[in-house]
XYZ file of C-alpha atoms in Angstrom:
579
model
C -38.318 17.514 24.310
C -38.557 21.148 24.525
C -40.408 21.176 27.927
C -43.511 20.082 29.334
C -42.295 18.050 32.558
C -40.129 18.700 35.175
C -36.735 17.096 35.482
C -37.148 13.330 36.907
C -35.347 13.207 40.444
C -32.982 10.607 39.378
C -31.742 11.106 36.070
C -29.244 8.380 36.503
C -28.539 5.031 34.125
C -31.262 3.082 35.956
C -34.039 5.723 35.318
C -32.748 5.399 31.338
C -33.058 1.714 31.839
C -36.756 1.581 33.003
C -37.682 4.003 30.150
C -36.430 2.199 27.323
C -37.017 -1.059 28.912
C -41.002 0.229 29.158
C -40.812 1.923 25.928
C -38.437 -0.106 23.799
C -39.155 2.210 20.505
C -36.956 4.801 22.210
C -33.632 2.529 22.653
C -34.680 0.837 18.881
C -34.067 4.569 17.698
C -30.970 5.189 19.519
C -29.175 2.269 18.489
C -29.916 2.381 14.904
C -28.473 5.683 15.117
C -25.907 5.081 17.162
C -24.392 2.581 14.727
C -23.040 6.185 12.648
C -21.138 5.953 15.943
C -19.979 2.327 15.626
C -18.892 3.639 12.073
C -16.976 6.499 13.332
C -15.042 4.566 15.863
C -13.981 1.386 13.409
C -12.611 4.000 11.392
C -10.414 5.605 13.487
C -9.364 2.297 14.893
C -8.786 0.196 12.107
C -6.304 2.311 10.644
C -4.146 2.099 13.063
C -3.192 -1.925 12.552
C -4.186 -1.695 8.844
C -1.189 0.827 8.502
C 1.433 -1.570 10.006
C 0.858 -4.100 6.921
C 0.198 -1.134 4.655
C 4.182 -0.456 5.317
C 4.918 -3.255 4.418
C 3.297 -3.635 1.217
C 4.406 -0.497 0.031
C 7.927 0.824 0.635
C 7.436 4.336 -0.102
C 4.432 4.008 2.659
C 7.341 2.369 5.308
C 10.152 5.221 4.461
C 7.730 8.472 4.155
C 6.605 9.461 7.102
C 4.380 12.049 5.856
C 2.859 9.713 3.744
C 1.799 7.754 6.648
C 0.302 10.811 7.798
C -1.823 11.368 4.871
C -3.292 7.986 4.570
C -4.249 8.705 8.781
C -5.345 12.162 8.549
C -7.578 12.332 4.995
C -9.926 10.370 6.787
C -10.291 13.522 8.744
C -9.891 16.338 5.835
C -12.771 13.883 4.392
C -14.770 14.100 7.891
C -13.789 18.364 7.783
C -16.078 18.701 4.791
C -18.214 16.012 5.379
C -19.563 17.960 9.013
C -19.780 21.120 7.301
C -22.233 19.484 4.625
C -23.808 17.293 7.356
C -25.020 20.355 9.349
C -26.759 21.938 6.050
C -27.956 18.484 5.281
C -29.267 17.910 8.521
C -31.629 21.282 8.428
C -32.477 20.973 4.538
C -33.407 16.985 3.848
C -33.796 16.311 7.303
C -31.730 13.752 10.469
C -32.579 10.475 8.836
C -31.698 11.116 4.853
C -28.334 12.621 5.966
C -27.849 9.616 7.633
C -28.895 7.410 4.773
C -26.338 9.247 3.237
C -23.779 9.222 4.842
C -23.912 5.408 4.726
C -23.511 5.336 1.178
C -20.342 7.366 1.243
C -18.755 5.036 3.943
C -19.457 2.007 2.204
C -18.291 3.246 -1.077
C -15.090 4.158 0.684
C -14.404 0.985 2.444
C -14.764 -0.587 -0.871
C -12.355 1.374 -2.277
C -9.447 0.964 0.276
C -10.189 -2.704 -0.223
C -9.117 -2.777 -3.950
C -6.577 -0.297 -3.652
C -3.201 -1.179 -6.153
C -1.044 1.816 -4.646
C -1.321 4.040 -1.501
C -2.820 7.097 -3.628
C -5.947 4.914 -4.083
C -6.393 4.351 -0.535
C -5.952 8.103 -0.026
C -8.903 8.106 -2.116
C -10.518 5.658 -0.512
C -9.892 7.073 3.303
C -11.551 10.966 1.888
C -14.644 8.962 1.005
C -14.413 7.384 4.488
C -13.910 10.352 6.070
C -16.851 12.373 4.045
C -19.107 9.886 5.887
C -17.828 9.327 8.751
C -18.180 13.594 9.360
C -21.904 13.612 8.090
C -22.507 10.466 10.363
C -20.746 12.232 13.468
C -22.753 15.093 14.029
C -26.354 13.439 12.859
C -26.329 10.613 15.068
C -25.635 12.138 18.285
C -28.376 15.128 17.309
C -31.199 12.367 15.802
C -30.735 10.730 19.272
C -31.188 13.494 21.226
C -34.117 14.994 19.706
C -35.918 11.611 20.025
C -35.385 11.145 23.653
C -36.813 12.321 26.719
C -34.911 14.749 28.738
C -34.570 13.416 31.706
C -32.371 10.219 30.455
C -31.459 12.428 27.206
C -27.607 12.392 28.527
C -27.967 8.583 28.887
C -29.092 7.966 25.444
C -26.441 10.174 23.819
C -24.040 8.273 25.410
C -24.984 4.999 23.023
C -23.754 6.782 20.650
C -20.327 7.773 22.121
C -20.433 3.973 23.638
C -20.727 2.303 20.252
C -18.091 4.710 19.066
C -15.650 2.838 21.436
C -17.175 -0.143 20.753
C -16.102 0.277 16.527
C -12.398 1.086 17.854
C -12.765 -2.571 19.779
C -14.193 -3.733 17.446
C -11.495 -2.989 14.749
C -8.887 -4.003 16.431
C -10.351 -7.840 16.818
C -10.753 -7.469 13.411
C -7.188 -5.885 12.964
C -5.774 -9.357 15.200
C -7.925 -11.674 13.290
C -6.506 -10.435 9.773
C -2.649 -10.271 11.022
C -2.350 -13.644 9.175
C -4.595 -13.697 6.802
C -3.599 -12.889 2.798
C -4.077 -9.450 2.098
C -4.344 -8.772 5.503
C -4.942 -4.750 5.709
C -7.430 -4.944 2.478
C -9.693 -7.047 4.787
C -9.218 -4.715 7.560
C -10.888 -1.501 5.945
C -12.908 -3.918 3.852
C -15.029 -4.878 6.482
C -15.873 -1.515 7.701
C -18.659 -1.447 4.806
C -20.605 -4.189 6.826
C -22.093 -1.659 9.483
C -22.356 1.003 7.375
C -25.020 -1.766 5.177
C -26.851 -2.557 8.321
C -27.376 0.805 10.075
C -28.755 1.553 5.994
C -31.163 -1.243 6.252
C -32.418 0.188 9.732
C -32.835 3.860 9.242
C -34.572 2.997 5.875
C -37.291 1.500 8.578
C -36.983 4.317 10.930
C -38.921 8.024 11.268
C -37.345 11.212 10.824
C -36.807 13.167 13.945
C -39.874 15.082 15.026
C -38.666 18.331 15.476
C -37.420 18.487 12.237
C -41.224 17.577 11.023
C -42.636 20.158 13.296
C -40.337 22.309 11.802
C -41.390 21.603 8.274
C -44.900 21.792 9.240
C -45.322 17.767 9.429
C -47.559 18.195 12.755
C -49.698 14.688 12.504
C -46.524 13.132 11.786
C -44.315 14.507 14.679
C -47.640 13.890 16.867
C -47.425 10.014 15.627
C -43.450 9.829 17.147
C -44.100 11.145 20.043
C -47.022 9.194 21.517
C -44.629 6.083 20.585
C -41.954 7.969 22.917
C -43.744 9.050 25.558
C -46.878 8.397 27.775
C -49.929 9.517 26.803
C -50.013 11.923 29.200
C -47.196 13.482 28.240
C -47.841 13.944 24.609
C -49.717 17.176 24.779
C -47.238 19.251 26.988
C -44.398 17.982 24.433
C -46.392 19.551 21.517
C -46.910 22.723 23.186
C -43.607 22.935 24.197
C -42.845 22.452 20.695
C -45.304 24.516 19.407
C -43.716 27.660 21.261
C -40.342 26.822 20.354
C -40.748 26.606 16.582
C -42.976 29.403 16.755
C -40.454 31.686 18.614
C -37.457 30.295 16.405
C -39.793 31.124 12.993
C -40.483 34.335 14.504
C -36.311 35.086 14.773
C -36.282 33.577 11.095
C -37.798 36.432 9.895
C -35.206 38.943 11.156
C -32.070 36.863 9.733
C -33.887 34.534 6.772
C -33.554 31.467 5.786
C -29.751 30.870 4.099
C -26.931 29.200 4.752
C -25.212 32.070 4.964
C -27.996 33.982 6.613
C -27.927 31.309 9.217
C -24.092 31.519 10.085
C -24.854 35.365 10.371
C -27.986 35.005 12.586
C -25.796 32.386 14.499
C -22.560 35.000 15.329
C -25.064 37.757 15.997
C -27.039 35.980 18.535
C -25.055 36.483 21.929
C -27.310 32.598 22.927
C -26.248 30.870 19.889
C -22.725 32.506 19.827
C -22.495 31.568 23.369
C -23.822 28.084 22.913
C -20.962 28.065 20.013
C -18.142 29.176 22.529
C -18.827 25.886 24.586
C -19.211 23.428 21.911
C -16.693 24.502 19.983
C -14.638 24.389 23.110
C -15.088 21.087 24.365
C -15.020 19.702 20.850
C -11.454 21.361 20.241
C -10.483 20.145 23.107
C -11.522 16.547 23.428
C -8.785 16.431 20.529
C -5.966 18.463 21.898
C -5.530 15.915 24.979
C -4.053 13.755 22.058
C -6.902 11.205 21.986
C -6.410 10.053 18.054
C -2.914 10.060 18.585
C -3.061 7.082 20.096
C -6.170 5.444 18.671
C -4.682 6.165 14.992
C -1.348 5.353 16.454
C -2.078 3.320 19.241
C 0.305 0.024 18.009
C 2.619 2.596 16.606
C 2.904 3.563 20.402
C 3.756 0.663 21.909
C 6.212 -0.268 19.503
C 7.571 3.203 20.732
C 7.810 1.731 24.351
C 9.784 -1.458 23.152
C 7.363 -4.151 21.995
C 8.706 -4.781 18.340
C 5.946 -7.496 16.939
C 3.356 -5.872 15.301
C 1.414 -8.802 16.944
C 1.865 -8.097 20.008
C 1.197 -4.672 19.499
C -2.241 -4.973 18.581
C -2.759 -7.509 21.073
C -2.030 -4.271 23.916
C -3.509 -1.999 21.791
C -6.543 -4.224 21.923
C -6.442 -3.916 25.785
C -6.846 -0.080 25.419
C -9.683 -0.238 23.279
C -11.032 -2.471 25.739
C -10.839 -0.106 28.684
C -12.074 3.116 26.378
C -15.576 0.436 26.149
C -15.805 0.358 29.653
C -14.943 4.011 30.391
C -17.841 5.266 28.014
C -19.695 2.861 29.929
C -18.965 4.379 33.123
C -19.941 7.798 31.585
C -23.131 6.180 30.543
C -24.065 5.698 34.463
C -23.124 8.495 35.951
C -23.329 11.591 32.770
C -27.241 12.069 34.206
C -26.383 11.589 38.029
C -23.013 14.000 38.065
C -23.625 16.342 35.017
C -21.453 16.904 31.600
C -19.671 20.016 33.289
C -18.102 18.211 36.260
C -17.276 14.570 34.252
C -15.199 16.711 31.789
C -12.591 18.677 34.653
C -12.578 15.793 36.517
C -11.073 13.916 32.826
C -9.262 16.780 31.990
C -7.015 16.811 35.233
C -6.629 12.964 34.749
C -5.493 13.252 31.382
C -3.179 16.084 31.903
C -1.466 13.488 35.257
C -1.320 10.907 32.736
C 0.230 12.775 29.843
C 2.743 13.931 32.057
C 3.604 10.801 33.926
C 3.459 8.918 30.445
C 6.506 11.876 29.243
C 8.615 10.581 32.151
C 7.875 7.343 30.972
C 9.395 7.888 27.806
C 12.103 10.022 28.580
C 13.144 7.253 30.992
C 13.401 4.634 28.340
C 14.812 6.350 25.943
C 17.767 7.466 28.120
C 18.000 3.872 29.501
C 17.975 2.331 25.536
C 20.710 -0.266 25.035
C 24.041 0.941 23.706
C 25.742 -0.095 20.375
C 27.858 -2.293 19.995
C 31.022 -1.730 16.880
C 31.245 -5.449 17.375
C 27.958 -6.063 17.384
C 27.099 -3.763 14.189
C 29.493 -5.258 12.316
C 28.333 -8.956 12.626
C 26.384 -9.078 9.674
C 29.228 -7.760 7.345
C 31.074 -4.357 7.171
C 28.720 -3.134 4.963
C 25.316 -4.051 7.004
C 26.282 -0.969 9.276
C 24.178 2.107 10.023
C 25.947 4.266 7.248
C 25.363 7.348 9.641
C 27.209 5.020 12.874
C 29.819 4.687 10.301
C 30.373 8.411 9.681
C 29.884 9.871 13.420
C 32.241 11.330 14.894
C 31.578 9.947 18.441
C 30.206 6.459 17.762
C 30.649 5.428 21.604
C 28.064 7.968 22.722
C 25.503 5.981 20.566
C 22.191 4.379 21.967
C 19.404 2.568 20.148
C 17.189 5.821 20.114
C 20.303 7.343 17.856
C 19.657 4.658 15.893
C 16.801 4.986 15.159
C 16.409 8.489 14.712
C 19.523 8.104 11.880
C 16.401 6.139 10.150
C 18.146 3.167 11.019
C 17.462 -0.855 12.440
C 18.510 -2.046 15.618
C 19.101 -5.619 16.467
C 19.136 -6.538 19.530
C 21.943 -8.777 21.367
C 21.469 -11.751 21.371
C 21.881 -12.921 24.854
C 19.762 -10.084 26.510
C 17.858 -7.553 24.409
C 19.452 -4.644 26.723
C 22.817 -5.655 26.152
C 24.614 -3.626 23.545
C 23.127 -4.592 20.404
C 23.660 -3.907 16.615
C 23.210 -0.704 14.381
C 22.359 -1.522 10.647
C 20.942 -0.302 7.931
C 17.415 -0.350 7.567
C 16.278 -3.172 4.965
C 14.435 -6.423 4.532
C 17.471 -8.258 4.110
C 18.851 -7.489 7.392
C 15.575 -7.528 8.905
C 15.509 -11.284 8.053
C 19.394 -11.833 9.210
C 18.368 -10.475 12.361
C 15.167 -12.525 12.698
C 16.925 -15.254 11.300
C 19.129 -15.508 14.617
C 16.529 -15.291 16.869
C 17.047 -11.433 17.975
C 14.529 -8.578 17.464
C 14.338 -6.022 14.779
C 13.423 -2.952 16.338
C 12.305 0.487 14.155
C 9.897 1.957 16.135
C 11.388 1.992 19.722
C 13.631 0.260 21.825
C 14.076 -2.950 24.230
C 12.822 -1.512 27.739
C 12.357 -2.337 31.109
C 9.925 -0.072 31.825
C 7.930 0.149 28.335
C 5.507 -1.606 30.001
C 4.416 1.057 32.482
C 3.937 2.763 29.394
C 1.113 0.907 27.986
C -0.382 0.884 31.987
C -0.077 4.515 31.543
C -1.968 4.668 27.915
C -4.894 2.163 29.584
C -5.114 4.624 32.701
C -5.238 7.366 30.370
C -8.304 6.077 28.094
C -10.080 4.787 30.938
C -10.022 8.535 32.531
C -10.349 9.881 28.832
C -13.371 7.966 27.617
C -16.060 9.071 30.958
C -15.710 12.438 30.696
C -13.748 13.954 27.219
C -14.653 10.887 25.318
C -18.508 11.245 25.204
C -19.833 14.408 26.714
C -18.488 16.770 24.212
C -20.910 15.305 21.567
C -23.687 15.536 24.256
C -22.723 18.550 25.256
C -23.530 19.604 21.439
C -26.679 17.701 20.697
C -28.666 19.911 23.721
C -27.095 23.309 23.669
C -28.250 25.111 20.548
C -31.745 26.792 19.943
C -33.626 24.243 17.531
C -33.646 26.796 14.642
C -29.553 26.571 14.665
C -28.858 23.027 15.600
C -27.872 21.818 12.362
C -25.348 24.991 11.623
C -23.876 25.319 14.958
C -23.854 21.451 15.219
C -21.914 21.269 11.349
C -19.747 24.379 12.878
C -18.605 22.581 16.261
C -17.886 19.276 14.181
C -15.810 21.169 11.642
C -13.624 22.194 14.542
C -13.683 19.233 15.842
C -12.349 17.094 12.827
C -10.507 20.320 12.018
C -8.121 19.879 15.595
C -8.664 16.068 14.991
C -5.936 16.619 11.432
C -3.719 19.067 12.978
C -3.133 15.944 15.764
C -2.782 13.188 13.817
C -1.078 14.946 10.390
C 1.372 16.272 12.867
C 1.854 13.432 15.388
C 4.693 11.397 14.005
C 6.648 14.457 12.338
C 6.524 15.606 16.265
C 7.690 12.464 17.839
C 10.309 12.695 15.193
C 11.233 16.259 16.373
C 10.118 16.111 19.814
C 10.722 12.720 20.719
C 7.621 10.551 22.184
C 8.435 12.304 25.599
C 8.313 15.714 24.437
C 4.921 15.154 22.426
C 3.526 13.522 24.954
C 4.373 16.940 27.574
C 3.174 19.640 24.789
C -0.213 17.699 24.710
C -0.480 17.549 28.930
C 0.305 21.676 27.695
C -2.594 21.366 25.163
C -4.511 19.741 27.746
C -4.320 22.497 30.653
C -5.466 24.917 28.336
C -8.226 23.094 27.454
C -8.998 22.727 31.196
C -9.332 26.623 31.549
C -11.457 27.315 28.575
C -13.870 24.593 29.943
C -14.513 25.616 33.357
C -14.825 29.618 32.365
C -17.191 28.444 29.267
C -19.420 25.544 29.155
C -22.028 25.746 31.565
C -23.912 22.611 33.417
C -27.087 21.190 31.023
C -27.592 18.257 33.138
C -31.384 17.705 33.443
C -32.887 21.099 31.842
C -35.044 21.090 28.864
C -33.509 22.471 25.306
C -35.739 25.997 26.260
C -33.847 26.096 30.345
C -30.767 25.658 28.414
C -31.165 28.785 26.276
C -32.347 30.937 29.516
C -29.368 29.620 31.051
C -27.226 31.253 27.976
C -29.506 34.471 27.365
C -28.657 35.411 31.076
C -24.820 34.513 30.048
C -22.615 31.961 31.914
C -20.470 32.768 34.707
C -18.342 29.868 36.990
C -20.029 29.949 40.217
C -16.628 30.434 41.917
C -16.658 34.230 39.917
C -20.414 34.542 39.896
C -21.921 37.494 41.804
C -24.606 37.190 44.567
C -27.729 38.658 43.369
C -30.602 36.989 42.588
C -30.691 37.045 38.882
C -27.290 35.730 38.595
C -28.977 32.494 40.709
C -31.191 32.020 38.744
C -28.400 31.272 35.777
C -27.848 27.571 37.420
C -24.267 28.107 37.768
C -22.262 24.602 38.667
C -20.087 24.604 42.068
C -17.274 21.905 41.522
């Protein structure tokens, strides 16, 4: 809690393990929580195999790009407001109703997208989705954290980011499972109502968080939480820790009052809070400029970029992804108490921007290597099966399959060896089956490749470097670094930037790969990426083991990298991080 104990000695996974394995209450509260987590990640996964049978119901879906776009990214414009009303929830009805809450929306949502008869009903369906999902994605991390001990409060956090990798897997079992079934995509976002009813059922069963009743006064039943979270002989430091936080934070109250818009004042003109806002909004903007949703919105889209045409076996490798992003939050899990938030998140951040750019290589590789076309070839299926545009260019020899495709064209692939010169034709079902019908590929997405497969090696190196570090410590990062008084606002504020980068990404993703190529994108988010690395080491400061009141010293004093930091005592004394 606020303070009362010192810092265990070995705030590792193991000391997390005997706690909650002592006190079981504590991991019964962080998993219940956690599964507004589980929500958040089945979103953003399922979406991305629901869309490839989404195209194909709807043909306006399959030749609008931007419309793809908009079925991805309201999810997120849902998840924008639904964090700015989350953090004003979370301070006026309390942790556990806005969770309760947010519930609701999801599963109205899901049901929804289910029923949908055209693609502006799922839009529909994916805002309600999203208006949850944001609610659920700032409460769950901050219930969690006020309900755990500090020195294994890192741990505990993690759940929540763990279970949010464990949704994505999750959805895209469920995404393989439904390839074949009728109405395949409905029962994809369908299904995402089921956790949203059980997490419901739990929190209905489950106390509020007990700062929140200090807060409002609720002393006896704050008192009752705590001596079910820690020993006995604990229990009184933690309310007099309490006791002098609220006390101080009521007393600051009185200079700003009580508002919304009082708060967001109070918030700006506090250097601690403003500074406290500086990191989380930093690490939150940045965990989504490395181009993370890119490719767990897109992540089949992807490797049909590298070559693999069957949206099959597409989610089958995307499912390998997800897989490793489970055991990187994992990894974080172990070590985000032992090593610290500060040094996990360079040590991802130079990963991901070696992987971004190796993966850009990748790409440009394959697409200079694509198979030729063939005139021969192209005009197998009759003279008027032919790319209209092939037709019509003026140098027809220089053609590859990437200038087929980006002519919004099919290519078939020979059929003696798939990088053999192959066939340019116009893009339709009919032709689609011809092709099929002869045992050859259809490509759309990308081309045959011999190295597309590095490609998705590259994507799994990059999530299991991603998930450790940029993947879960943001959101703990944000549930410990903001005076109690302004956790809700600043926590609604650092969301809203979050899901507010999270749009501009995946709104803009395919128009860019259209523009930029999947090379190009790939090198202006490794761009993205080093920027993000220098706002993070000059701006978020170590909170690895301090209590919520250390934390706000360590900001009062104001954060300096110890590499810059001068020598004088009180600069010490800030806990600056050497690397």
């Amino acid at each position: 809690m606020e303070a009362g104990h010192p810092a265990a000695s070995k705030t590792e996974f193991t000391e997390c393990w005997r706690t909650t394995w002592k006190t079981p209450y504590i991991l019964r509260l962080a998993l219940s929580a956690g599964i507004g987590g589980l929500l958040f990640g089945y979103d953003t996964g399922v979406i991305s195999g629901a869309l490839l049978y989404i195209r194909e119901d709807f043909r306006e879906v399959d030749k609008k790009t931007w419309l793809q776009e908009t079925i991805v990214s309201m999810a997120v414009a849902g998840a924008i407001f639904g964090a700015a009303i989350g953090g004003w929830m979370n301070d006026a009805i309390g942790r556990r109703k806005s969770i309760l809450c947010a519930d609701f929306v999801f599963f109205l949502g899901a049901i929804v997208m289910a029923v949908a008869p055209a693609p502006w009903v799922i839009i529909i369906g994916r805002i309600l989705v999203g208006l949850g999902v944001g609610m659920a994605s700032m409460t769950s991390p901050l219930y969690i954290s006020e309900a755990s001990p500090a020195r294994i409060r890192g741990a505990l956090v993690s759940t929540n980011g763990f279970l949010i990798t464990g949704g994505q897997f999750l959805a895209y079992l469920i995404n393989l499972a439904f390839t074949k079934a009728p109405g395949t995509w409905r029962w994809m976002l369908g299904v995402a109502g089921v956790p949203a009813v059980v997490q419901f059922g739990l929190m209905w069963s489950l106390p509020e968080s007990p700062r929140w009743l200090y807060r409002k006064n609720k002393v006896d039943e704050a008192r009752a939480i705590l001596e079910k979270i820690y020993p006995a002989d604990e229990v009184e430091n933690e309310m007099k820790a309490l006791h002098e936080s609220v006390e101080m934070e009521k007393a600051e109250e009185g200079d700003v009052g009580d508002g919304i818009i009082a708060k967001l004042k109070g918030a700006f003109s506090n250097p601690v809070v403003r500074r406290g806002l500086y990191a989380g909004i930093t690490v939150q903007v940045a965990q989504q400029f490395v181009g993370i949703n890119t490719v767990m919105y897109y992540s089949p889209t992807i490797v049909q970029f590298a070559g693999f045409a069957s949206n099959q076996t597409a989610l089958a490798l995307s499912l390998i992804t997800s897989g490793l992003n489970v055991v990187g939050t994992v990894i974080s899990m172990c070590f985000v108490d032992r090593y610290g938030r500060r040094r996990l998140m360079i040590i991802s951040m130079v990963g991901i921007i070696i992987c971004l750019v190796v993966l850009s290589v990748v790409f440009f590789e394959a697409a200079a290597q694509a198979p030729r076309i063939s005139n021969l070839e192209s005009t197998h299926f009759g003279s008027n099966s032919t790319c209209p545009a092939y037709v019509s260019a003026p140098n027809p020899a220089s053609w590859n399959c990437m200038t087929c495709l980006k002519a919004q064209c099919g290519f078939c692939a020979n059929g003696v060896s798939a990088y053999a010169p192959g066939a340019c034709a116009a893009s339709n079902d009919d032709l689609k089956k011809a092709c099929g019908g002869e045992h050859r590929v259809w490509y759309t997405k990308g081309c045959p490749s011999r190295i597309g497969f590095f490609a998705v090696i590259l994507l799994g190196l990059y999530i299991i470097i991603y998930a450790p570090g940029m993947g879960t410590v943001p959101w703990i990062v944000n549930s410990e670094i903001y005076p109690l008084r302004y956790r809700g606002t600043c926590g609604g504020i650092a969301a809203v930037s979050n899901w507010s980068a999270n749009l501009i990404v995946s709104e803009t993703f395919l128009t860019l790969t259209h523009a930029l190529g999947s090379a190009g994108t790939f090198l202006l988010f490794a761009g993205f990426s080093l920027i993000g690395l220098v706002f993070i080491f000059f701006l978020v400061p170590e909170t690895k083991g301090l209590q919520f009141e250390e934390v706000e010293k360590l900001l009062k004093k104001g954060y300096r990298p110890k590499l810059f930091a001068s020598k004088d005592k009180d600069t010490k004394e800030t806990k600056t991080v050497e690397l």
